[in-house]
Coordinates of C-alpha atoms and ligand atoms in Angstrom, one line a residue:
X552 CA 0.2 -48.6 30.6
X553 CA -2.9 -49.1 31.3
X554 CA -1.2 -50.7 35.0
X555 CA -4.2 -52.4 37.7
X556 CA -5.3 -53.8 41.1
X557 CA -7.1 -56.9 41.0
X558 CA -8.0 -60.1 42.6
X559 CA -10.4 -61.7 41.3
X560 CA -10.2 -60.3 37.7
X561 CA -13.0 -57.6 37.6
X562 CA -10.7 -55.0 36.5
X563 CA -8.1 -56.8 35.3
X564 CA -11.2 -57.4 32.7
X565 CA -11.5 -53.7 32.5
X566 CA -7.6 -53.1 31.7
X567 CA -8.0 -55.9 29.8
X568 CA -10.0 -54.3 27.4
X569 CA -8.4 -51.0 27.7
X570 CA -6.1 -52.4 26.1
X571 CA -6.5 -54.2 24.1
X572 CA -9.3 -50.4 22.1
X573 CA -6.5 -48.3 23.3
X574 CA -3.4 -49.8 22.0
X575 CA -1.8 -49.9 25.8
X576 CA -0.2 -52.9 27.2
X577 CA -1.3 -53.8 31.0
X578 CA 0.4 -54.5 34.0
X579 CA -0.3 -55.3 37.3
X580 CA 0.3 -52.6 40.1
X581 CA 2.8 -54.3 42.0
X582 CA 5.1 -54.5 39.0
X583 CA 4.6 -51.2 37.9
X584 CA 6.4 -49.6 40.8
X585 CA 9.5 -50.8 40.5
X586 CA 9.4 -49.8 36.8
X587 CA 10.5 -46.2 34.7
X588 CA 6.9 -45.4 33.2
X589 CA 8.5 -41.9 32.9
X590 CA 8.3 -42.5 29.0
X591 CA 4.2 -43.5 28.9
X592 CA 2.6 -41.1 27.9
X593 CA -1.1 -42.4 29.4
X594 CA -1.0 -44.2 32.1
X595 CA -4.6 -45.2 33.3
X596 CA -5.0 -46.8 36.8
X597 CA -7.1 -49.4 37.5
X598 CA -8.5 -50.6 40.7
X599 CA -11.5 -52.2 43.4
X600 CA -12.9 -50.3 45.2
X601 CA -12.6 -51.1 49.0
X602 CA -14.8 -49.9 52.2
X603 CA -16.0 -46.4 49.5
X604 CA -11.8 -45.9 49.5
X605 CA -8.5 -47.2 47.6
X606 CA -7.2 -50.7 48.5
X607 CA -5.6 -49.8 51.6
X608 CA -2.4 -51.2 50.0
X609 CA -2.8 -48.8 46.9
X610 CA -1.7 -45.2 48.4
X611 CA 1.4 -45.9 49.2
X612 CA 2.3 -48.3 45.6
X613 CA 1.0 -45.0 43.8
X614 CA 2.8 -42.7 45.3
X615 CA 6.1 -44.7 45.1
X616 CA 4.9 -45.2 41.1
X617 CA 7.0 -42.7 38.3
X618 CA 5.8 -41.3 36.3
X619 CA 5.6 -37.7 34.1
X620 CA 3.8 -35.2 35.3
X621 CA 2.6 -34.4 31.5
X622 CA 1.3 -37.7 31.0
X623 CA -2.5 -38.2 30.9
X624 CA -3.4 -40.1 33.7
X625 CA -6.4 -41.4 33.8
X626 CA -8.6 -43.5 36.4
X627 CA -11.3 -46.5 35.9
X628 CA -12.8 -48.0 39.3
X629 CA -14.8 -50.8 39.4
X630 CA -17.6 -51.8 42.7
X631 CA -20.5 -53.2 43.3
X632 CA -22.3 -50.2 43.3
X633 CA -20.4 -47.2 45.0
X634 CA -17.4 -45.6 45.3
X635 CA -17.4 -42.9 47.7
X636 CA -13.7 -41.3 48.4
X637 CA -11.9 -43.2 46.0
X638 CA -11.3 -41.1 43.1
X639 CA -11.0 -38.1 45.5
X640 CA -8.6 -39.5 47.8
X641 CA -6.3 -41.1 43.9
X642 CA -6.6 -37.5 43.0
X643 CA -4.5 -36.1 46.4
X644 CA -2.4 -38.4 46.1
X645 CA -1.1 -38.6 42.5
X646 CA -1.3 -34.6 42.8
X647 CA 1.2 -34.5 45.2
X648 CA 3.6 -36.0 42.4
X649 CA 2.4 -32.3 40.7
X650 CA 0.5 -35.2 38.6
X651 CA -3.5 -34.2 37.8
X652 CA -5.8 -36.8 37.2
X653 CA -8.4 -35.8 33.6
X654 CA -10.3 -38.7 33.6
X655 CA -12.3 -41.7 36.3
X656 CA -15.8 -43.5 35.8
X657 CA -16.4 -46.9 37.6
X658 CA -17.8 -49.8 36.1
X659 CA -20.3 -51.9 38.4
X660 CA -20.0 -55.2 38.8
X661 CA -20.9 -58.2 40.7
X662 CA -19.4 -57.2 44.6
X663 CA -16.4 -60.2 45.6
X664 CA -16.4 -58.7 49.6
X665 CA -20.4 -60.7 49.6
X666 CA -19.4 -64.1 49.2
X667 CA -18.5 -63.2 53.6
X668 CA -22.3 -61.5 53.8
X669 CA -24.8 -60.2 51.7
X670 CA -25.8 -61.2 48.1
X671 CA -23.4 -64.4 46.3
X672 CA -21.4 -62.0 43.9
X673 CA -22.3 -65.6 41.4
X674 CA -26.1 -64.0 42.2
X675 CA -25.5 -60.5 40.1
X676 CA -23.4 -61.5 37.2
X677 CA -26.4 -60.0 36.0
X678 CA -24.9 -56.7 36.5
X679 CA -23.3 -57.6 33.4
X680 CA -25.5 -56.3 30.7
X681 CA -24.6 -52.3 31.6
X682 CA -20.9 -52.6 31.3
X683 CA -21.0 -52.9 27.1
X684 CA -22.0 -50.4 27.5
X685 CA -20.0 -48.2 29.9
X686 CA -16.7 -49.3 28.7
X687 CA -17.9 -47.9 25.4
X688 CA -18.5 -43.9 26.7
X689 CA -15.4 -44.8 28.7
X690 CA -13.1 -45.5 25.4
X691 CA -14.8 -42.8 23.7
X692 CA -14.6 -40.6 26.1
X693 CA -10.5 -42.1 26.3
X694 CA -9.5 -41.5 23.2
X695 CA -10.8 -38.1 22.8
X696 CA -8.5 -37.2 26.5
X697 CA -11.4 -36.6 28.0
X698 CA -11.2 -34.5 31.0
X699 CA -13.7 -35.0 32.6
X700 CA -13.5 -36.8 36.7
X701 CA -17.5 -38.9 36.6
X702 CA -18.1 -39.7 40.2
X703 CA -21.8 -40.1 41.3
X704 CA -21.3 -40.7 45.3
X705 CA -19.6 -38.2 47.3
X706 CA -21.5 -38.0 50.7
X707 CA -21.0 -37.1 54.2
X708 CA -21.2 -41.0 55.1
X709 CA -18.8 -42.6 52.4
X710 CA -16.3 -39.3 54.1
X711 CA -16.9 -41.3 57.2
X712 CA -16.8 -45.0 56.1
X713 CA -13.7 -44.3 54.6
X714 CA -11.3 -42.7 57.2
X715 CA -8.4 -44.9 57.7
X716 CA -9.4 -45.5 61.4
X717 CA -12.4 -48.1 59.6
X718 CA -10.3 -49.1 57.3
X719 CA -8.2 -50.2 59.1
X720 CA -11.1 -52.1 61.8
X721 CA -12.8 -53.9 58.4
X722 CA -9.4 -55.6 57.7
X723 CA -9.2 -56.1 61.0
X724 CA -12.9 -58.1 60.9
X725 CA -12.3 -59.4 57.1
X726 CA -9.3 -60.2 57.4
X727 CA -8.7 -63.6 56.0
X728 CA -7.9 -66.7 58.3
X729 CA -6.2 -70.2 57.2
X730 CA -8.2 -73.0 58.6
X731 CA -5.5 -75.7 58.6
X732 CA -7.0 -78.9 59.6
X733 CA -8.7 -78.1 56.1
X734 CA -5.3 -76.6 54.1
X735 CA -4.3 -78.6 51.3
X736 CA -0.7 -76.8 51.2
X737 CA -0.9 -76.0 48.1
X738 CA -0.1 -72.9 48.0
X739 CA -2.4 -71.4 45.5
X740 CA -3.0 -68.5 48.2
X741 CA 0.2 -67.3 48.4
X742 CA 0.1 -66.8 43.8
X743 CA -2.5 -65.1 44.0
X744 CA -1.5 -63.0 47.0
X745 CA -1.1 -59.4 45.6
X746 CA 0.7 -58.2 49.0
X747 CA 3.1 -61.5 49.6
X748 CA 0.9 -61.7 53.0
X749 CA 0.8 -65.8 52.5
X750 CA 4.0 -68.6 53.4
X751 CA 3.3 -72.4 53.6
X752 CA 4.4 -73.2 56.4
X753 CA 5.8 -76.5 57.9
X754 CA 3.1 -77.9 59.9
X755 CA 3.5 -80.9 63.1
X756 CA -0.4 -83.0 62.4
X757 CA -2.3 -85.4 64.7
X758 CA 0.9 -88.2 62.8
X759 CA 4.5 -87.6 62.3
X760 CA 3.8 -86.3 58.9
X761 CA 4.9 -82.9 59.1
X762 CA 3.2 -80.2 56.0
X763 CA 2.8 -77.5 54.7
X764 CA 0.0 -75.1 55.2
X765 CA -0.7 -71.0 54.0
X766 CA -0.8 -68.7 56.8
X767 CA -1.2 -65.7 57.1
X768 CA 1.2 -61.8 58.2
X769 CA 0.6 -58.5 58.6
X770 CA -0.1 -57.0 55.2
X771 CA -3.8 -57.8 54.3
X772 CA -5.0 -55.5 51.3
X773 CA -8.2 -57.8 52.3
X774 CA -8.3 -57.7 48.1
X775 CA -9.2 -61.7 49.2
X776 CA -8.1 -62.8 46.8
X777 CA -7.0 -66.3 48.7
X778 CA -10.4 -67.0 50.0
X779 CA -11.7 -66.8 46.6
X780 CA -9.1 -68.3 44.9
X781 CA -9.3 -71.5 47.5
X782 CA -10.0 -74.4 46.1
X783 CA -10.6 -75.9 49.3
X784 CA -12.3 -72.8 50.9
X785 CA -9.7 -73.0 53.8
X786 CA -10.6 -69.3 54.8
X787 CA -12.9 -67.6 56.9
X788 CA -13.3 -64.1 56.7
X789 CA -16.1 -62.1 59.7
X790 CA -15.2 -65.9 61.0
X791 CA -17.3 -66.9 58.4
X792 CA -15.9 -70.2 57.1
X793 CA -16.0 -69.5 53.1
X794 CA -19.1 -71.4 50.4
X795 CA -18.0 -73.2 47.9
X796 CA -21.1 -71.3 45.9
X797 CA -19.9 -67.7 46.7
X798 CA -16.4 -68.2 45.6
X799 CA -15.9 -66.5 42.7
X800 CA -13.9 -65.3 39.2
X801 CA -14.0 -63.2 36.5
X802 CA -16.4 -64.7 34.5
X803 CA -13.1 -64.2 31.5
X804 CA -10.5 -64.5 34.0
X805 CA -8.8 -67.4 34.7
X806 CA -6.9 -68.7 37.6
X807 CA -3.6 -68.2 35.5
X808 CA -4.2 -64.5 35.2
X809 CA -4.7 -64.0 38.7
X810 CA -1.6 -65.9 39.9
X811 CA 1.5 -63.5 40.8
X812 CA 4.7 -65.9 40.6
Ligands
LIG1182 C1 -12.8 -55.3 51.4 C2 -13.3 -55.0 49.9 C3 -14.1 -54.8 49.6 C4 -14.5 -53.9 49.2 N1 -16.6 -52.4 49.1 C5 -17.0 -51.8 48.9 C6 -17.3 -50.7 48.9 O1 -17.5 -49.9 49.1 N2 -17.8 -50.0 46.8 C7 -18.2 -51.0 46.5 O2 -19.0 -50.3 45.4 N3 -17.6 -51.9 46.2 C8 -16.6 -52.7 47.4 N4 -16.2 -54.2 47.3 C9 -16.9 -54.6 46.7 C10 -15.3 -54.9 45.3 O3 -14.8 -53.4 44.4 C11 -15.8 -55.0 43.7 O4 -16.1 -56.7 43.1 C12 -14.4 -55.3 41.8 O5 -15.1 -55.3 40.9 C13 -13.8 -56.3 42.7 O6 -12.4 -56.5 41.6 P1 -11.5 -57.3 42.0 O7 -12.4 -58.4 40.9 O8 -10.7 -56.6 39.9 O9 -10.7 -57.8 43.1 C14 -15.8 -54.7 48.0 C15 -14.5 -55.7 47.9 C16 -13.6 -56.4 48.9 C17 -13.3 -57.2 49.1

């Protein structure tokens, strides 16, 4: 079973390819926490790097998983370039459950956080050129049930940047906010939010008519799924209005693939 967490499809595309080649099934991590996975002999965790660490919501979700300690547990982390502490943090969480992480590797893909700053994710599509070779290596090694943790960057800087306090600061700065004047109440943001953190609420406008607008809550994990999926570019991140040309989704993933409800 391949469990995934994905806001813009990079991790979902990797999870799907692994599932196809390893003859496994895929399941969103948000759903997996409610399942009994103790009969699964092989469990893969595919997710993105956030701020050199796991997505803030992931430690709790992984801790809640029902998996057999004898399962072959592996991870493939997607990232813009550096996974920082991800693999070590995940290994520590799994160890607390009596599970040893057998294998890890990373796949570098367009950085979806760059929509608010830095390079446009849609101008990083050249990174996909290197993905097939990396995926072939990963599949080969997983088929052989390799016990190898591939990692490339673990340093004081990534440790410092991956501290919970820094992550909280990042959520505060990057956390998406809705501009009610642009929201048309389509609800796509609420459907892609893995945290069920967005609700539509009635709002009174300048006219008497009441209309629905999206409102974010307190459980944001800064995946930016809502920001990338909004057809009106109604979200701000870092206080900056989203620009359409910077909204990103993995080229082989459709919006409907990312709708969680
Ligand atoms: C809040 C946030 C922080 C990120 N931090 C990092 C990072 O520290 N290092 C990195 O290489 N990529 C970083 N990224 C980029 C994502 O890890 C990358 O684009 C990932 O493939 C997105 O996966 P998804 O499409 O499955 O959501 C970050 C993305 C977000 C949204």
